[in-house]
PDB file of C-alpha atoms in Angstrom:
ATOM      1  CA  UNK A   1       0.005   0.043  -0.021  1.00  0.00           C
ATOM      2  CA  UNK A   2       3.043   2.336  -0.057  1.00  0.00           C
ATOM      3  CA  UNK A   3       4.101   4.005  -3.171  1.00  0.00           C
ATOM      4  CA  UNK A   4       7.501   5.554  -3.591  1.00  0.00           C
ATOM      5  CA  UNK A   5       7.818   8.674  -5.824  1.00  0.00           C
ATOM      6  CA  UNK A   6      11.428   9.824  -6.556  1.00  0.00           C
ATOM      7  CA  UNK A   7      11.653  13.535  -7.128  1.00  0.00           C
ATOM      8  CA  UNK A   8      13.004  15.080 -10.293  1.00  0.00           C
ATOM      9  CA  UNK A   9      16.087  16.168  -8.487  1.00  0.00           C
ATOM     10  CA  UNK A  10      16.636  12.543  -7.417  1.00  0.00           C
ATOM     11  CA  UNK A  11      16.115  13.506  -3.896  1.00  0.00           C
ATOM     12  CA  UNK A  12      13.327  11.678  -1.962  1.00  0.00           C
ATOM     13  CA  UNK A  13      12.272  11.437   1.659  1.00  0.00           C
ATOM     14  CA  UNK A  14      13.033   9.117   4.544  1.00  0.00           C
ATOM     15  CA  UNK A  15      15.909   8.423   6.832  1.00  0.00           C
ATOM     16  CA  UNK A  16      16.046   4.664   6.127  1.00  0.00           C
ATOM     17  CA  UNK A  17      19.710   3.786   5.651  1.00  0.00           C
ATOM     18  CA  UNK A  18      18.786   0.403   4.252  1.00  0.00           C
ATOM     19  CA  UNK A  19      18.258   2.086   0.926  1.00  0.00           C
ATOM     20  CA  UNK A  20      21.453   4.167   1.138  1.00  0.00           C
ATOM     21  CA  UNK A  21      23.067   4.616  -2.274  1.00  0.00           C
ATOM     22  CA  UNK A  22      24.915   7.780  -1.671  1.00  0.00           C
ATOM     23  CA  UNK A  23      28.735   7.642  -2.265  1.00  0.00           C
ATOM     24  CA  UNK A  24      29.451   9.682   0.918  1.00  0.00           C
ATOM     25  CA  UNK A  25      27.635   7.289   3.075  1.00  0.00           C
ATOM     26  CA  UNK A  26      24.861   9.687   4.047  1.00  0.00           C
ATOM     27  CA  UNK A  27      21.372   8.382   4.543  1.00  0.00           C
ATOM     28  CA  UNK A  28      19.223   8.365   1.384  1.00  0.00           C
ATOM     29  CA  UNK A  29      15.789  10.023   1.349  1.00  0.00           C
ATOM     30  CA  UNK A  30      12.512   9.001  -0.197  1.00  0.00           C
ATOM     31  CA  UNK A  31       9.031  10.451  -0.715  1.00  0.00           C
ATOM     32  CA  UNK A  32       6.263   8.067   0.363  1.00  0.00           C
ATOM     33  CA  UNK A  33       2.528   8.010   0.611  1.00  0.00           C
ATOM     34  CA  UNK A  34       0.943   5.339   2.747  1.00  0.00           C
ATOM     35  CA  UNK A  35      -2.564   4.965   1.365  1.00  0.00           C
ATOM     36  CA  UNK A  36      -3.646   2.482   4.112  1.00  0.00           C
ATOM     37  CA  UNK A  37      -2.724   4.690   7.078  1.00  0.00           C
ATOM     38  CA  UNK A  38      -3.346   7.962   5.338  1.00  0.00           C
ATOM     39  CA  UNK A  39       0.269   9.286   5.872  1.00  0.00           C
ATOM     40  CA  UNK A  40       1.876  11.847   3.669  1.00  0.00           C
ATOM     41  CA  UNK A  41       5.548  12.299   4.012  1.00  0.00           C
ATOM     42  CA  UNK A  42       6.936  15.572   2.713  1.00  0.00           C
ATOM     43  CA  UNK A  43      10.747  15.764   2.388  1.00  0.00           C
ATOM     44  CA  UNK A  44      11.813  18.296   5.012  1.00  0.00           C
ATOM     45  CA  UNK A  45       9.146  17.132   7.509  1.00  0.00           C
ATOM     46  CA  UNK A  46      10.675  13.655   7.526  1.00  0.00           C
ATOM     47  CA  UNK A  47      13.771  15.126   9.120  1.00  0.00           C
ATOM     48  CA  UNK A  48      11.748  16.849  11.825  1.00  0.00           C
ATOM     49  CA  UNK A  49       9.920  15.516  14.920  1.00  0.00           C
ATOM     50  CA  UNK A  50       6.514  14.125  13.799  1.00  0.00           C
ATOM     51  CA  UNK A  51       3.443  14.647  16.034  1.00  0.00           C
ATOM     52  CA  UNK A  52       3.565  10.959  17.127  1.00  0.00           C
ATOM     53  CA  UNK A  53       7.239  11.179  17.851  1.00  0.00           C
ATOM     54  CA  UNK A  54       6.716  14.374  19.876  1.00  0.00           C
ATOM     55  CA  UNK A  55       3.988  12.475  21.868  1.00  0.00           C
ATOM     56  CA  UNK A  56       6.755   9.931  22.809  1.00  0.00           C
ATOM     57  CA  UNK A  57       9.335  12.607  23.607  1.00  0.00           C
ATOM     58  CA  UNK A  58       6.837  14.564  25.712  1.00  0.00           C
ATOM     59  CA  UNK A  59       5.941  11.503  27.700  1.00  0.00           C
ATOM     60  CA  UNK A  60       9.664  10.825  28.585  1.00  0.00           C
ATOM     61  CA  UNK A  61      10.027  14.558  29.335  1.00  0.00           C
ATOM     62  CA  UNK A  62       7.225  14.568  31.829  1.00  0.00           C
ATOM     63  CA  UNK A  63       8.547  11.387  33.421  1.00  0.00           C
ATOM     64  CA  UNK A  64      11.863  13.053  34.113  1.00  0.00           C
ATOM     65  CA  UNK A  65      10.137  16.175  35.460  1.00  0.00           C
ATOM     66  CA  UNK A  66       8.028  13.773  37.699  1.00  0.00           C
ATOM     67  CA  UNK A  67      11.062  12.047  38.966  1.00  0.00           C
ATOM     68  CA  UNK A  68      12.717  15.324  39.883  1.00  0.00           C
ATOM     69  CA  UNK A  69       9.538  16.787  41.608  1.00  0.00           C
ATOM     70  CA  UNK A  70       8.793  13.510  43.464  1.00  0.00           C
ATOM     71  CA  UNK A  71      12.305  13.562  44.949  1.00  0.00           C
ATOM     72  CA  UNK A  72      11.365  16.970  46.458  1.00  0.00           C
ATOM     73  CA  UNK A  73       8.094  15.720  47.849  1.00  0.00           C
ATOM     74  CA  UNK A  74       5.816  16.980  45.074  1.00  0.00           C
ATOM     75  CA  UNK A  75       3.578  14.308  43.564  1.00  0.00           C
ATOM     76  CA  UNK A  76       3.484  15.234  39.870  1.00  0.00           C
ATOM     77  CA  UNK A  77       2.068  12.807  37.385  1.00  0.00           C
ATOM     78  CA  UNK A  78       3.686  12.360  33.966  1.00  0.00           C
ATOM     79  CA  UNK A  79       1.736  11.979  30.659  1.00  0.00           C
ATOM     80  CA  UNK A  80       1.571   8.627  29.048  1.00  0.00           C
ATOM     81  CA  UNK A  81       2.066   8.476  25.255  1.00  0.00           C
ATOM     82  CA  UNK A  82      -1.271   8.307  23.445  1.00  0.00           C
ATOM     83  CA  UNK A  83      -0.190   7.251  19.963  1.00  0.00           C
ATOM     84  CA  UNK A  84      -3.469   8.842  18.824  1.00  0.00           C
ATOM     85  CA  UNK A  85      -4.381   8.196  15.207  1.00  0.00           C
ATOM     86  CA  UNK A  86      -4.587  11.941  14.656  1.00  0.00           C
ATOM     87  CA  UNK A  87      -0.847  12.168  15.306  1.00  0.00           C
ATOM     88  CA  UNK A  88      -0.080   9.627  12.619  1.00  0.00           C
ATOM     89  CA  UNK A  89      -2.414  10.375   9.695  1.00  0.00           C
ATOM     90  CA  UNK A  90      -2.447  13.409   7.492  1.00  0.00           C
ATOM     91  CA  UNK A  91      -5.406  15.432   6.322  1.00  0.00           C
ATOM     92  CA  UNK A  92      -3.254  17.894   4.433  1.00  0.00           C
ATOM     93  CA  UNK A  93      -5.317  17.480   1.216  1.00  0.00           C
ATOM     94  CA  UNK A  94      -8.483  16.783   2.995  1.00  0.00           C
ATOM     95  CA  UNK A  95      -9.978  13.350   3.329  1.00  0.00           C
ATOM     96  CA  UNK A  96      -8.536  10.894   0.844  1.00  0.00           C
ATOM     97  CA  UNK A  97      -8.633   7.491   2.479  1.00  0.00           C
ATOM     98  CA  UNK A  98     -11.823   5.523   1.879  1.00  0.00           C
ATOM     99  CA  UNK A  99     -11.812   3.736   5.213  1.00  0.00           C
ATOM    100  CA  UNK A 100     -11.490   7.118   7.145  1.00  0.00           C
ATOM    101  CA  UNK A 101     -14.264   8.717   5.016  1.00  0.00           C
ATOM    102  CA  UNK A 102     -16.567   5.761   5.962  1.00  0.00           C
ATOM    103  CA  UNK A 103     -15.938   6.349   9.678  1.00  0.00           C
ATOM    104  CA  UNK A 104     -15.232  10.074   9.966  1.00  0.00           C
ATOM    105  CA  UNK A 105     -16.696  11.813   6.940  1.00  0.00           C
ATOM    106  CA  UNK A 106     -14.699  14.983   6.493  1.00  0.00           C
ATOM    107  CA  UNK A 107     -13.590  15.100  10.137  1.00  0.00           C
ATOM    108  CA  UNK A 108      -9.910  14.070  10.516  1.00  0.00           C
ATOM    109  CA  UNK A 109      -9.139  10.630  11.918  1.00  0.00           C
ATOM    110  CA  UNK A 110      -8.881  10.737  15.677  1.00  0.00           C
ATOM    111  CA  UNK A 111      -9.756   8.831  18.802  1.00  0.00           C
ATOM    112  CA  UNK A 112     -13.318   8.525  20.052  1.00  0.00           C
ATOM    113  CA  UNK A 113     -12.413  10.441  23.228  1.00  0.00           C
ATOM    114  CA  UNK A 114     -11.054  13.222  21.103  1.00  0.00           C
ATOM    115  CA  UNK A 115     -14.044  13.374  18.863  1.00  0.00           C
ATOM    116  CA  UNK A 116     -16.166  13.896  21.990  1.00  0.00           C
ATOM    117  CA  UNK A 117     -13.726  16.449  23.373  1.00  0.00           C
ATOM    118  CA  UNK A 118     -13.640  18.374  20.118  1.00  0.00           C
ATOM    119  CA  UNK A 119     -17.375  18.651  20.136  1.00  0.00           C
ATOM    120  CA  UNK A 120     -17.943  16.626  16.872  1.00  0.00           C
ATOM    121  CA  UNK A 121     -21.551  16.154  16.162  1.00  0.00           C
ATOM    122  CA  UNK A 122     -22.326  12.388  15.697  1.00  0.00           C
ATOM    123  CA  UNK A 123     -19.209  11.373  17.791  1.00  0.00           C
ATOM    124  CA  UNK A 124     -19.692   8.052  19.546  1.00  0.00           C
ATOM    125  CA  UNK A 125     -20.946   8.175  23.265  1.00  0.00           C
ATOM    126  CA  UNK A 126     -17.767   7.423  25.244  1.00  0.00           C
ATOM    127  CA  UNK A 127     -16.972   8.340  28.820  1.00  0.00           C
ATOM    128  CA  UNK A 128     -13.459   9.521  29.238  1.00  0.00           C
ATOM    129  CA  UNK A 129     -12.306  10.135  32.874  1.00  0.00           C
ATOM    130  CA  UNK A 130      -9.037  11.612  31.825  1.00  0.00           C
ATOM    131  CA  UNK A 131      -5.529  10.470  32.671  1.00  0.00           C
ATOM    132  CA  UNK A 132      -3.895  10.329  36.022  1.00  0.00           C
ATOM    133  CA  UNK A 133      -2.035  13.510  35.049  1.00  0.00           C
ATOM    134  CA  UNK A 134      -5.055  15.409  34.012  1.00  0.00           C
ATOM    135  CA  UNK A 135      -7.042  14.344  37.139  1.00  0.00           C
ATOM    136  CA  UNK A 136      -4.349  15.096  39.656  1.00  0.00           C
ATOM    137  CA  UNK A 137      -1.836  17.728  38.396  1.00  0.00           C
ATOM    138  CA  UNK A 138      -4.495  20.439  38.526  1.00  0.00           C
ATOM    139  CA  UNK A 139      -4.675  20.042  42.270  1.00  0.00           C
ATOM    140  CA  UNK A 140      -1.027  21.271  42.817  1.00  0.00           C
ATOM    141  CA  UNK A 141      -0.520  24.434  44.758  1.00  0.00           C
ATOM    142  CA  UNK A 142       1.406  27.337  43.320  1.00  0.00           C
ATOM    143  CA  UNK A 143       4.284  26.412  45.508  1.00  0.00           C
ATOM    144  CA  UNK A 144       4.307  22.916  44.251  1.00  0.00           C
ATOM    145  CA  UNK A 145       4.154  24.178  40.665  1.00  0.00           C
ATOM    146  CA  UNK A 146       7.181  26.272  41.328  1.00  0.00           C
ATOM    147  CA  UNK A 147       9.069  22.960  42.202  1.00  0.00           C
ATOM    148  CA  UNK A 148       7.670  21.356  39.016  1.00  0.00           C
ATOM    149  CA  UNK A 149       8.746  24.298  36.777  1.00  0.00           C
ATOM    150  CA  UNK A 150      12.373  24.178  38.224  1.00  0.00           C
ATOM    151  CA  UNK A 151      12.398  20.402  37.311  1.00  0.00           C
ATOM    152  CA  UNK A 152      12.115  21.119  33.602  1.00  0.00           C
ATOM    153  CA  UNK A 153      15.849  21.633  33.451  1.00  0.00           C
ATOM    154  CA  UNK A 154      16.260  17.844  34.204  1.00  0.00           C
ATOM    155  CA  UNK A 155      14.300  16.864  31.130  1.00  0.00           C
ATOM    156  CA  UNK A 156      15.995  18.919  28.356  1.00  0.00           C
ATOM    157  CA  UNK A 157      17.272  15.666  26.668  1.00  0.00           C
ATOM    158  CA  UNK A 158      13.684  15.191  25.546  1.00  0.00           C
ATOM    159  CA  UNK A 159      12.778  18.632  24.560  1.00  0.00           C
ATOM    160  CA  UNK A 160      11.907  18.459  20.809  1.00  0.00           C
ATOM    161  CA  UNK A 161      12.594  22.227  20.507  1.00  0.00           C
ATOM    162  CA  UNK A 162      16.253  21.531  21.458  1.00  0.00           C
ATOM    163  CA  UNK A 163      16.567  18.352  19.568  1.00  0.00           C
ATOM    164  CA  UNK A 164      15.188  19.637  16.338  1.00  0.00           C
ATOM    165  CA  UNK A 165      15.052  23.510  16.283  1.00  0.00           C
ATOM    166  CA  UNK A 166      13.556  25.219  13.198  1.00  0.00           C
ATOM    167  CA  UNK A 167      16.518  25.801  10.869  1.00  0.00           C
ATOM    168  CA  UNK A 168      16.697  27.860   7.651  1.00  0.00           C
ATOM    169  CA  UNK A 169      15.356  24.833   5.785  1.00  0.00           C
ATOM    170  CA  UNK A 170      11.906  25.195   7.307  1.00  0.00           C
ATOM    171  CA  UNK A 171      11.143  28.631   5.876  1.00  0.00           C
ATOM    172  CA  UNK A 172      12.595  27.491   2.458  1.00  0.00           C
ATOM    173  CA  UNK A 173      10.590  24.303   2.365  1.00  0.00           C
ATOM    174  CA  UNK A 174       7.365  26.091   3.255  1.00  0.00           C
ATOM    175  CA  UNK A 175       7.954  28.623   0.458  1.00  0.00           C
ATOM    176  CA  UNK A 176       8.680  25.814  -1.910  1.00  0.00           C
ATOM    177  CA  UNK A 177       5.484  23.980  -0.909  1.00  0.00           C
ATOM    178  CA  UNK A 178       3.373  27.055  -1.421  1.00  0.00           C
ATOM    179  CA  UNK A 179       4.969  27.687  -4.711  1.00  0.00           C
ATOM    180  CA  UNK A 180       4.321  24.111  -5.840  1.00  0.00           C
ATOM    181  CA  UNK A 181       0.664  24.141  -4.880  1.00  0.00           C
ATOM    182  CA  UNK A 182       0.156  27.462  -6.693  1.00  0.00           C
ATOM    183  CA  UNK A 183       1.931  26.338  -9.909  1.00  0.00           C
ATOM    184  CA  UNK A 184       0.365  25.681 -13.264  1.00  0.00           C
ATOM    185  CA  UNK A 185       0.970  21.944 -12.836  1.00  0.00           C
ATOM    186  CA  UNK A 186      -1.076  22.021  -9.561  1.00  0.00           C
ATOM    187  CA  UNK A 187      -3.871  23.959 -11.258  1.00  0.00           C
ATOM    188  CA  UNK A 188      -4.131  21.179 -13.846  1.00  0.00           C
ATOM    189  CA  UNK A 189      -4.547  18.667 -11.096  1.00  0.00           C
ATOM    190  CA  UNK A 190      -7.233  20.837  -9.458  1.00  0.00           C
ATOM    191  CA  UNK A 191      -9.002  21.220 -12.717  1.00  0.00           C
ATOM    192  CA  UNK A 192      -9.115  17.472 -13.273  1.00  0.00           C
ATOM    193  CA  UNK A 193     -10.396  17.097  -9.728  1.00  0.00           C
ATOM    194  CA  UNK A 194     -13.043  19.763 -10.200  1.00  0.00           C
ATOM    195  CA  UNK A 195     -14.212  18.217 -13.418  1.00  0.00           C
ATOM    196  CA  UNK A 196     -14.590  14.873 -11.637  1.00  0.00           C
ATOM    197  CA  UNK A 197     -16.579  16.504  -8.793  1.00  0.00           C
ATOM    198  CA  UNK A 198     -18.839  18.248 -11.262  1.00  0.00           C
ATOM    199  CA  UNK A 199     -19.558  14.969 -13.086  1.00  0.00           C
ATOM    200  CA  UNK A 200     -20.606  13.534  -9.770  1.00  0.00           C
ATOM    201  CA  UNK A 201     -22.932  16.560  -9.219  1.00  0.00           C
ATOM    202  CA  UNK A 202     -20.810  18.055  -6.534  1.00  0.00           C
ATOM    203  CA  UNK A 203     -19.634  21.702  -6.349  1.00  0.00           C
ATOM    204  CA  UNK A 204     -15.971  22.328  -5.619  1.00  0.00           C
ATOM    205  CA  UNK A 205     -15.220  24.740  -2.799  1.00  0.00           C
ATOM    206  CA  UNK A 206     -12.864  27.318  -4.361  1.00  0.00           C
ATOM    207  CA  UNK A 207     -11.711  28.608  -0.943  1.00  0.00           C
ATOM    208  CA  UNK A 208     -10.993  25.250   0.465  1.00  0.00           C
ATOM    209  CA  UNK A 209      -9.082  22.890  -2.071  1.00  0.00           C
ATOM    210  CA  UNK A 210      -9.614  19.269  -1.440  1.00  0.00           C
ATOM    211  CA  UNK A 211     -13.194  19.853  -0.127  1.00  0.00           C
ATOM    212  CA  UNK A 212     -16.559  20.530  -1.672  1.00  0.00           C
ATOM    213  CA  UNK A 213     -19.538  22.672  -0.961  1.00  0.00           C
ATOM    214  CA  UNK A 214     -21.528  21.139   1.939  1.00  0.00           C
ATOM    215  CA  UNK A 215     -18.513  19.385   3.537  1.00  0.00           C
ATOM    216  CA  UNK A 216     -18.409  19.909   7.363  1.00  0.00           C
ATOM    217  CA  UNK A 217     -15.328  19.074   9.384  1.00  0.00           C
ATOM    218  CA  UNK A 218     -17.349  19.204  12.568  1.00  0.00           C
ATOM    219  CA  UNK A 219     -20.015  16.720  11.732  1.00  0.00           C
ATOM    220  CA  UNK A 220     -20.120  12.886  11.279  1.00  0.00           C
ATOM    221  CA  UNK A 221     -23.446  11.806   9.607  1.00  0.00           C
ATOM    222  CA  UNK A 222     -24.613   9.437   6.886  1.00  0.00           C
ATOM    223  CA  UNK A 223     -24.946  12.524   4.616  1.00  0.00           C
ATOM    224  CA  UNK A 224     -21.399  13.732   5.347  1.00  0.00           C
ATOM    225  CA  UNK A 225     -19.955  10.261   4.953  1.00  0.00           C
ATOM    226  CA  UNK A 226     -21.688   9.782   1.559  1.00  0.00           C
ATOM    227  CA  UNK A 227     -20.405  13.134   0.407  1.00  0.00           C
ATOM    228  CA  UNK A 228     -16.858  12.308   1.571  1.00  0.00           C
ATOM    229  CA  UNK A 229     -16.849   8.943  -0.206  1.00  0.00           C
ATOM    230  CA  UNK A 230     -17.681  10.724  -3.473  1.00  0.00           C
ATOM    231  CA  UNK A 231     -14.843  13.189  -2.831  1.00  0.00           C
ATOM    232  CA  UNK A 232     -12.423  10.277  -2.044  1.00  0.00           C
ATOM    233  CA  UNK A 233     -13.504   8.544  -5.243  1.00  0.00           C
ATOM    234  CA  UNK A 234     -12.656  11.591  -7.372  1.00  0.00           C
ATOM    235  CA  UNK A 235      -9.249  12.115  -5.700  1.00  0.00           C
ATOM    236  CA  UNK A 236      -8.530   8.419  -6.412  1.00  0.00           C
ATOM    237  CA  UNK A 237      -9.570   8.714  -9.981  1.00  0.00           C
ATOM    238  CA  UNK A 238      -7.357  11.657 -10.789  1.00  0.00           C
ATOM    239  CA  UNK A 239      -4.445  10.716  -8.577  1.00  0.00           C
ATOM    240  CA  UNK A 240      -4.991  13.966  -6.621  1.00  0.00           C
ATOM    241  CA  UNK A 241      -2.897  13.395  -3.518  1.00  0.00           C
ATOM    242  CA  UNK A 242      -0.169  11.545  -5.418  1.00  0.00           C
ATOM    243  CA  UNK A 243       0.224  14.236  -8.059  1.00  0.00           C
ATOM    244  CA  UNK A 244       0.245  17.195  -5.510  1.00  0.00           C
ATOM    245  CA  UNK A 245       2.492  15.385  -3.162  1.00  0.00           C
ATOM    246  CA  UNK A 246       5.012  14.722  -5.943  1.00  0.00           C
ATOM    247  CA  UNK A 247       4.934  18.393  -6.885  1.00  0.00           C
ATOM    248  CA  UNK A 248       5.731  19.312  -3.276  1.00  0.00           C
ATOM    249  CA  UNK A 249       8.531  16.752  -3.176  1.00  0.00           C
ATOM    250  CA  UNK A 250      10.156  18.079  -6.383  1.00  0.00           C
ATOM    251  CA  UNK A 251       9.802  21.645  -4.985  1.00  0.00           C
ATOM    252  CA  UNK A 252      11.481  20.779  -1.663  1.00  0.00           C
ATOM    253  CA  UNK A 253      14.182  18.612  -3.211  1.00  0.00           C
ATOM    254  CA  UNK A 254      16.651  21.542  -3.662  1.00  0.00           C
ATOM    255  CA  UNK A 255      16.212  22.531   0.047  1.00  0.00           C
ATOM    256  CA  UNK A 256      16.861  18.996   1.165  1.00  0.00           C
ATOM    257  CA  UNK A 257      19.983  18.883  -1.076  1.00  0.00           C
ATOM    258  CA  UNK A 258      21.254  22.217   0.200  1.00  0.00           C
ATOM    259  CA  UNK A 259      20.799  21.353   3.916  1.00  0.00           C
ATOM    260  CA  UNK A 260      21.161  17.503   3.546  1.00  0.00           C
ATOM    261  CA  UNK A 261      24.120  17.266   6.041  1.00  0.00           C
ATOM    262  CA  UNK A 262      22.274  19.318   8.742  1.00  0.00           C
ATOM    263  CA  UNK A 263      18.986  17.518   8.199  1.00  0.00           C
ATOM    264  CA  UNK A 264      20.506  14.026   8.402  1.00  0.00           C
ATOM    265  CA  UNK A 265      22.346  15.103  11.649  1.00  0.00           C
ATOM    266  CA  UNK A 266      18.978  16.350  13.009  1.00  0.00           C
ATOM    267  CA  UNK A 267      17.245  13.100  12.092  1.00  0.00           C
ATOM    268  CA  UNK A 268      19.925  11.073  13.866  1.00  0.00           C
ATOM    269  CA  UNK A 269      19.501  13.239  17.040  1.00  0.00           C
ATOM    270  CA  UNK A 270      15.793  12.620  16.936  1.00  0.00           C
ATOM    271  CA  UNK A 271      16.209   8.890  16.456  1.00  0.00           C
ATOM    272  CA  UNK A 272      18.703   8.694  19.295  1.00  0.00           C
ATOM    273  CA  UNK A 273      16.397  10.692  21.585  1.00  0.00           C
ATOM    274  CA  UNK A 274      13.450   8.452  20.685  1.00  0.00           C
ATOM    275  CA  UNK A 275      15.492   5.357  21.634  1.00  0.00           C
ATOM    276  CA  UNK A 276      16.220   6.865  25.018  1.00  0.00           C
ATOM    277  CA  UNK A 277      12.640   8.162  25.483  1.00  0.00           C
ATOM    278  CA  UNK A 278      11.175   4.716  24.838  1.00  0.00           C
ATOM    279  CA  UNK A 279      13.536   3.164  27.363  1.00  0.00           C
ATOM    280  CA  UNK A 280      12.563   5.853  29.965  1.00  0.00           C
ATOM    281  CA  UNK A 281       8.895   5.146  29.277  1.00  0.00           C
ATOM    282  CA  UNK A 282       9.268   1.283  29.452  1.00  0.00           C
ATOM    283  CA  UNK A 283      11.086   1.584  32.831  1.00  0.00           C
ATOM    284  CA  UNK A 284       8.471   3.819  34.195  1.00  0.00           C
ATOM    285  CA  UNK A 285       5.645   1.590  33.031  1.00  0.00           C
ATOM    286  CA  UNK A 286       7.207  -1.439  34.740  1.00  0.00           C
ATOM    287  CA  UNK A 287       7.093   0.374  38.063  1.00  0.00           C
ATOM    288  CA  UNK A 288       3.787   2.148  37.459  1.00  0.00           C
ATOM    289  CA  UNK A 289       1.328  -0.269  35.698  1.00  0.00           C
ATOM    290  CA  UNK A 290      -1.481   2.350  35.993  1.00  0.00           C
ATOM    291  CA  UNK A 291       0.601   4.634  33.747  1.00  0.00           C
ATOM    292  CA  UNK A 292      -1.678   4.968  30.702  1.00  0.00           C
TER     293      UNK A 292
END
């Protein structure tokens, strides 16, 4: 279910060294779309901390803060990793995976608890008592919070802002992405998509590419699901996401090439921090089986 699209500049997206073909021994990069999980990997983003990775780093971060605070007599509860589907999937081009359209309509894929918390109409009826952290940390006094705040210095090894700060490549990649999606090639993709929608008696939403008139990101209903499925069908027919993603990859390729050394170094820092974070979480879970 994964397709690989190599960019025109022969730069792709991923940090998988198993496919390394560079003479200097640097990690190769690939551009990938995972149609099953709804993941869109853009080149520069692959070298940054993803939402799911940040979830893991944040959990380890709060564990270290908790250990420090607890040693000083303050009971602070760390946050367990959620691995929420919303942190893994991408809705960058709107809904495009059939299975998600059937379940969520135009609402982005997310946990049942989040659907309820976000006020989505038609969300399943679930009772979510919250985590140990959300139930207990709010009871801390100002004095106790001062202790917790001072303990942040003990968790810097898992601070994603320190591990992967925004470099000059971020602005360049963003500009390249915007340029690609405003290009003549992108307009042709949008035209094909719009023609498909009109043939299905749907009206494109000019102010919201990838969506249609009548789509609602706050409602899950049979009507919204039926509408979303028609949209997904058109996106599949015209290779909407694949085409636009490849345009973005090609546009970002020069930025990846220019900052390749720095980006690879950053990716390695992220990977090393994730290994340590997972070990910290596993150790804590062994001693605290209610950590979830």
